[in-house]
């Protein structure tokens, strides 16, 4: 085989390898996107089934243009308080906070105090029974939590709390 033939063979093999890499990468990407969509759909259907059966409540509130949402708290799983008559119930919440748009310094404080804020949510809900929580309005719960959270913030104040998930698991 001549040197020219070897170079031509190397180019051909390189092109074939590149095409295979592109095909594998595209297939992997398509599979991951499809799986992620299926997981989101399944979770949404499961939540809707729980809500339809009356075993869950989902609370959402819109945010205006003058506030921004802080979603970094994630999902918090906890147990409510128990009494002699009532057992503890598992609860899943996904809270997000509203704060003035464009306040980057305050966002940094929220990010720094993220674990403290999550702890406040946990202690609030863990200190109350399901009956106590069910007997309160969303507005009352959020006002109490806003007061507790704002007492620990120094660079600004949150203006609202909303829940993507607010589910009692019996």
PDB file of C-alpha atoms in Angstrom:
ATOM      1  CA  UNK A   1       0.000   0.000   0.000  1.00  0.00           C
ATOM      2  CA  UNK A   2       1.282   3.427  -0.863  1.00  0.00           C
ATOM      3  CA  UNK A   3       1.514   6.396   1.464  1.00  0.00           C
ATOM      4  CA  UNK A   4      -1.336   8.156  -0.402  1.00  0.00           C
ATOM      5  CA  UNK A   5      -3.590   5.131  -0.034  1.00  0.00           C
ATOM      6  CA  UNK A   6      -2.829   4.932   3.698  1.00  0.00           C
ATOM      7  CA  UNK A   7      -3.698   8.628   4.174  1.00  0.00           C
ATOM      8  CA  UNK A   8      -6.928   8.160   2.241  1.00  0.00           C
ATOM      9  CA  UNK A   9      -7.806   5.140   4.408  1.00  0.00           C
ATOM     10  CA  UNK A  10      -7.014   7.118   7.592  1.00  0.00           C
ATOM     11  CA  UNK A  11      -9.273   9.994   6.445  1.00  0.00           C
ATOM     12  CA  UNK A  12     -12.084   7.581   5.634  1.00  0.00           C
ATOM     13  CA  UNK A  13     -11.783   5.837   8.997  1.00  0.00           C
ATOM     14  CA  UNK A  14     -11.669   9.205  10.801  1.00  0.00           C
ATOM     15  CA  UNK A  15     -14.849  10.342   9.030  1.00  0.00           C
ATOM     16  CA  UNK A  16     -16.597   7.061   9.865  1.00  0.00           C
ATOM     17  CA  UNK A  17     -15.538   7.369  13.531  1.00  0.00           C
ATOM     18  CA  UNK A  18     -16.782  10.982  13.679  1.00  0.00           C
ATOM     19  CA  UNK A  19     -20.142  10.005  12.176  1.00  0.00           C
ATOM     20  CA  UNK A  20     -20.492   7.190  14.721  1.00  0.00           C
ATOM     21  CA  UNK A  21     -19.698   9.571  17.604  1.00  0.00           C
ATOM     22  CA  UNK A  22     -22.339  12.036  16.358  1.00  0.00           C
ATOM     23  CA  UNK A  23     -24.943   9.256  16.012  1.00  0.00           C
ATOM     24  CA  UNK A  24     -24.215   7.911  19.507  1.00  0.00           C
ATOM     25  CA  UNK A  25     -24.306  11.402  21.047  1.00  0.00           C
ATOM     26  CA  UNK A  26     -27.597  12.250  19.308  1.00  0.00           C
ATOM     27  CA  UNK A  27     -29.156   8.963  20.408  1.00  0.00           C
ATOM     28  CA  UNK A  28     -28.029   9.466  23.993  1.00  0.00           C
ATOM     29  CA  UNK A  29     -29.372  13.024  24.060  1.00  0.00           C
ATOM     30  CA  UNK A  30     -32.727  11.955  22.577  1.00  0.00           C
ATOM     31  CA  UNK A  31     -33.021   9.128  25.101  1.00  0.00           C
ATOM     32  CA  UNK A  32     -32.265  11.399  28.059  1.00  0.00           C
ATOM     33  CA  UNK A  33     -34.760  14.023  26.908  1.00  0.00           C
ATOM     34  CA  UNK A  34     -37.452  11.381  26.405  1.00  0.00           C
ATOM     35  CA  UNK A  35     -36.774   9.832  29.842  1.00  0.00           C
ATOM     36  CA  UNK A  36     -36.818  13.225  31.574  1.00  0.00           C
ATOM     37  CA  UNK A  37     -40.146  14.105  29.938  1.00  0.00           C
ATOM     38  CA  UNK A  38     -41.598  10.729  30.938  1.00  0.00           C
ATOM     39  CA  UNK A  39     -40.488  11.252  34.563  1.00  0.00           C
ATOM     40  CA  UNK A  40     -42.053  14.720  34.677  1.00  0.00           C
ATOM     41  CA  UNK A  41     -45.298  13.418  33.149  1.00  0.00           C
ATOM     42  CA  UNK A  42     -45.427  10.473  35.578  1.00  0.00           C
ATOM     43  CA  UNK A  43     -44.819  12.714  38.591  1.00  0.00           C
ATOM     44  CA  UNK A  44     -47.451  15.171  37.442  1.00  0.00           C
ATOM     45  CA  UNK A  45     -50.003  12.377  36.883  1.00  0.00           C
ATOM     46  CA  UNK A  46     -49.245  10.898  40.302  1.00  0.00           C
ATOM     47  CA  UNK A  47     -49.728  14.286  41.970  1.00  0.00           C
ATOM     48  CA  UNK A  48     -52.979  14.866  40.057  1.00  0.00           C
ATOM     49  CA  UNK A  49     -54.267  11.426  41.152  1.00  0.00           C
ATOM     50  CA  UNK A  50     -53.513  12.220  44.801  1.00  0.00           C
ATOM     51  CA  UNK A  51     -55.234  15.601  44.490  1.00  0.00           C
ATOM     52  CA  UNK A  52     -58.282  14.034  42.796  1.00  0.00           C
ATOM     53  CA  UNK A  53     -58.617  11.479  45.620  1.00  0.00           C
ATOM     54  CA  UNK A  54     -58.456  14.248  48.215  1.00  0.00           C
ATOM     55  CA  UNK A  55     -55.192  12.927  49.645  1.00  0.00           C
ATOM     56  CA  UNK A  56     -53.124  15.890  48.507  1.00  0.00           C
ATOM     57  CA  UNK A  57     -53.407  19.605  48.044  1.00  0.00           C
ATOM     58  CA  UNK A  58     -51.317  21.632  45.612  1.00  0.00           C
ATOM     59  CA  UNK A  59     -51.162  25.367  46.119  1.00  0.00           C
ATOM     60  CA  UNK A  60     -49.896  27.749  43.472  1.00  0.00           C
ATOM     61  CA  UNK A  61     -50.043  31.501  43.325  1.00  0.00           C
ATOM     62  CA  UNK A  62     -48.899  33.745  40.507  1.00  0.00           C
ATOM     63  CA  UNK A  63     -46.037  36.168  40.926  1.00  0.00           C
ATOM     64  CA  UNK A  64     -46.332  39.754  39.701  1.00  0.00           C
ATOM     65  CA  UNK A  65     -43.800  41.628  37.559  1.00  0.00           C
ATOM     66  CA  UNK A  66     -42.333  43.516  40.514  1.00  0.00           C
ATOM     67  CA  UNK A  67     -41.180  40.413  42.380  1.00  0.00           C
ATOM     68  CA  UNK A  68     -38.894  37.526  41.511  1.00  0.00           C
ATOM     69  CA  UNK A  69     -39.177  33.944  42.705  1.00  0.00           C
ATOM     70  CA  UNK A  70     -36.474  32.162  44.704  1.00  0.00           C
ATOM     71  CA  UNK A  71     -36.878  28.449  43.885  1.00  0.00           C
ATOM     72  CA  UNK A  72     -33.649  27.141  45.429  1.00  0.00           C
ATOM     73  CA  UNK A  73     -35.245  25.635  48.554  1.00  0.00           C
ATOM     74  CA  UNK A  74     -36.270  22.503  46.671  1.00  0.00           C
ATOM     75  CA  UNK A  75     -38.577  19.834  48.039  1.00  0.00           C
ATOM     76  CA  UNK A  76     -38.785  19.336  51.796  1.00  0.00           C
ATOM     77  CA  UNK A  77     -40.089  16.069  53.253  1.00  0.00           C
ATOM     78  CA  UNK A  78     -41.077  16.093  56.924  1.00  0.00           C
ATOM     79  CA  UNK A  79     -43.430  14.663  59.542  1.00  0.00           C
ATOM     80  CA  UNK A  80     -46.153  16.669  61.234  1.00  0.00           C
ATOM     81  CA  UNK A  81     -46.566  16.640  65.006  1.00  0.00           C
ATOM     82  CA  UNK A  82     -48.451  13.763  66.619  1.00  0.00           C
ATOM     83  CA  UNK A  83     -51.012  13.855  69.424  1.00  0.00           C
ATOM     84  CA  UNK A  84     -52.673  11.143  71.492  1.00  0.00           C
ATOM     85  CA  UNK A  85     -55.589  11.126  69.045  1.00  0.00           C
ATOM     86  CA  UNK A  86     -53.712  11.787  65.822  1.00  0.00           C
ATOM     87  CA  UNK A  87     -50.631  10.110  64.387  1.00  0.00           C
ATOM     88  CA  UNK A  88     -47.836  11.971  62.696  1.00  0.00           C
ATOM     89  CA  UNK A  89     -48.338  12.395  58.952  1.00  0.00           C
ATOM     90  CA  UNK A  90     -45.648  12.653  56.283  1.00  0.00           C
ATOM     91  CA  UNK A  91     -45.787  15.903  54.381  1.00  0.00           C
ATOM     92  CA  UNK A  92     -44.029  17.051  51.214  1.00  0.00           C
ATOM     93  CA  UNK A  93     -43.705  20.749  50.435  1.00  0.00           C
ATOM     94  CA  UNK A  94     -41.919  22.634  47.676  1.00  0.00           C
ATOM     95  CA  UNK A  95     -41.895  26.273  48.768  1.00  0.00           C
ATOM     96  CA  UNK A  96     -40.631  29.242  46.822  1.00  0.00           C
ATOM     97  CA  UNK A  97     -40.160  32.771  48.006  1.00  0.00           C
ATOM     98  CA  UNK A  98     -41.032  36.098  46.386  1.00  0.00           C
ATOM     99  CA  UNK A  99     -38.643  39.010  46.741  1.00  0.00           C
ATOM    100  CA  UNK A 100     -38.178  42.368  44.956  1.00  0.00           C
ATOM    101  CA  UNK A 101     -36.937  42.038  41.378  1.00  0.00           C
ATOM    102  CA  UNK A 102     -33.340  43.088  40.771  1.00  0.00           C
ATOM    103  CA  UNK A 103     -32.190  42.820  44.392  1.00  0.00           C
ATOM    104  CA  UNK A 104     -29.056  40.743  43.761  1.00  0.00           C
ATOM    105  CA  UNK A 105     -27.588  41.390  47.200  1.00  0.00           C
ATOM    106  CA  UNK A 106     -30.743  40.061  48.856  1.00  0.00           C
ATOM    107  CA  UNK A 107     -30.684  37.019  46.550  1.00  0.00           C
ATOM    108  CA  UNK A 108     -27.177  36.266  47.801  1.00  0.00           C
ATOM    109  CA  UNK A 109     -28.398  36.488  51.399  1.00  0.00           C
ATOM    110  CA  UNK A 110     -31.244  34.072  50.599  1.00  0.00           C
ATOM    111  CA  UNK A 111     -28.761  31.682  48.994  1.00  0.00           C
ATOM    112  CA  UNK A 112     -26.433  31.916  52.004  1.00  0.00           C
ATOM    113  CA  UNK A 113     -29.260  31.318  54.477  1.00  0.00           C
ATOM    114  CA  UNK A 114     -30.947  28.603  52.411  1.00  0.00           C
ATOM    115  CA  UNK A 115     -30.422  25.872  55.019  1.00  0.00           C
ATOM    116  CA  UNK A 116     -31.699  28.129  57.815  1.00  0.00           C
ATOM    117  CA  UNK A 117     -34.830  28.923  55.798  1.00  0.00           C
ATOM    118  CA  UNK A 118     -35.408  25.236  55.038  1.00  0.00           C
ATOM    119  CA  UNK A 119     -35.036  24.546  58.756  1.00  0.00           C
ATOM    120  CA  UNK A 120     -37.688  27.165  59.535  1.00  0.00           C
ATOM    121  CA  UNK A 121     -40.119  25.442  57.167  1.00  0.00           C
ATOM    122  CA  UNK A 122     -39.325  22.063  58.728  1.00  0.00           C
ATOM    123  CA  UNK A 123     -39.737  23.265  62.307  1.00  0.00           C
ATOM    124  CA  UNK A 124     -42.958  25.144  61.498  1.00  0.00           C
ATOM    125  CA  UNK A 125     -44.706  22.177  59.874  1.00  0.00           C
ATOM    126  CA  UNK A 126     -43.199  19.579  62.236  1.00  0.00           C
ATOM    127  CA  UNK A 127     -44.524  21.535  65.201  1.00  0.00           C
ATOM    128  CA  UNK A 128     -48.144  21.333  64.043  1.00  0.00           C
ATOM    129  CA  UNK A 129     -50.560  18.449  63.541  1.00  0.00           C
ATOM    130  CA  UNK A 130     -52.304  17.752  60.251  1.00  0.00           C
ATOM    131  CA  UNK A 131     -55.562  19.013  61.788  1.00  0.00           C
ATOM    132  CA  UNK A 132     -53.922  22.282  62.855  1.00  0.00           C
ATOM    133  CA  UNK A 133     -52.436  22.810  59.400  1.00  0.00           C
ATOM    134  CA  UNK A 134     -55.664  21.856  57.621  1.00  0.00           C
ATOM    135  CA  UNK A 135     -57.582  24.271  59.846  1.00  0.00           C
ATOM    136  CA  UNK A 136     -55.438  27.238  58.831  1.00  0.00           C
ATOM    137  CA  UNK A 137     -55.767  29.117  55.586  1.00  0.00           C
ATOM    138  CA  UNK A 138     -52.880  29.305  53.158  1.00  0.00           C
ATOM    139  CA  UNK A 139     -52.686  33.037  53.810  1.00  0.00           C
ATOM    140  CA  UNK A 140     -52.332  32.536  57.582  1.00  0.00           C
ATOM    141  CA  UNK A 141     -49.620  29.893  57.170  1.00  0.00           C
ATOM    142  CA  UNK A 142     -47.652  32.039  54.726  1.00  0.00           C
ATOM    143  CA  UNK A 143     -47.962  35.145  56.920  1.00  0.00           C
ATOM    144  CA  UNK A 144     -46.587  33.268  59.939  1.00  0.00           C
ATOM    145  CA  UNK A 145     -43.726  31.824  57.878  1.00  0.00           C
ATOM    146  CA  UNK A 146     -42.927  35.186  56.251  1.00  0.00           C
ATOM    147  CA  UNK A 147     -42.686  36.750  59.713  1.00  0.00           C
ATOM    148  CA  UNK A 148     -40.331  34.008  60.963  1.00  0.00           C
ATOM    149  CA  UNK A 149     -38.118  34.130  57.859  1.00  0.00           C
ATOM    150  CA  UNK A 150     -37.949  37.937  57.647  1.00  0.00           C
ATOM    151  CA  UNK A 151     -36.882  38.082  61.312  1.00  0.00           C
ATOM    152  CA  UNK A 152     -33.689  36.274  60.277  1.00  0.00           C
ATOM    153  CA  UNK A 153     -32.930  38.339  57.161  1.00  0.00           C
ATOM    154  CA  UNK A 154     -31.012  41.607  57.294  1.00  0.00           C
ATOM    155  CA  UNK A 155     -30.555  42.780  53.689  1.00  0.00           C
ATOM    156  CA  UNK A 156     -34.182  42.687  52.604  1.00  0.00           C
ATOM    157  CA  UNK A 157     -37.543  41.071  53.175  1.00  0.00           C
ATOM    158  CA  UNK A 158     -39.414  38.368  51.317  1.00  0.00           C
ATOM    159  CA  UNK A 159     -42.832  39.488  50.137  1.00  0.00           C
ATOM    160  CA  UNK A 160     -44.538  36.140  49.739  1.00  0.00           C
ATOM    161  CA  UNK A 161     -44.345  32.375  49.973  1.00  0.00           C
ATOM    162  CA  UNK A 162     -45.941  30.005  47.488  1.00  0.00           C
ATOM    163  CA  UNK A 163     -46.030  26.228  47.327  1.00  0.00           C
ATOM    164  CA  UNK A 164     -45.574  24.180  44.184  1.00  0.00           C
ATOM    165  CA  UNK A 165     -46.284  21.094  46.331  1.00  0.00           C
ATOM    166  CA  UNK A 166     -48.183  21.000  49.618  1.00  0.00           C
ATOM    167  CA  UNK A 167     -49.052  17.358  50.075  1.00  0.00           C
ATOM    168  CA  UNK A 168     -50.102  15.269  53.069  1.00  0.00           C
ATOM    169  CA  UNK A 169     -49.229  11.611  52.532  1.00  0.00           C
ATOM    170  CA  UNK A 170     -51.562   9.431  54.611  1.00  0.00           C
TER     171      UNK A 170
END
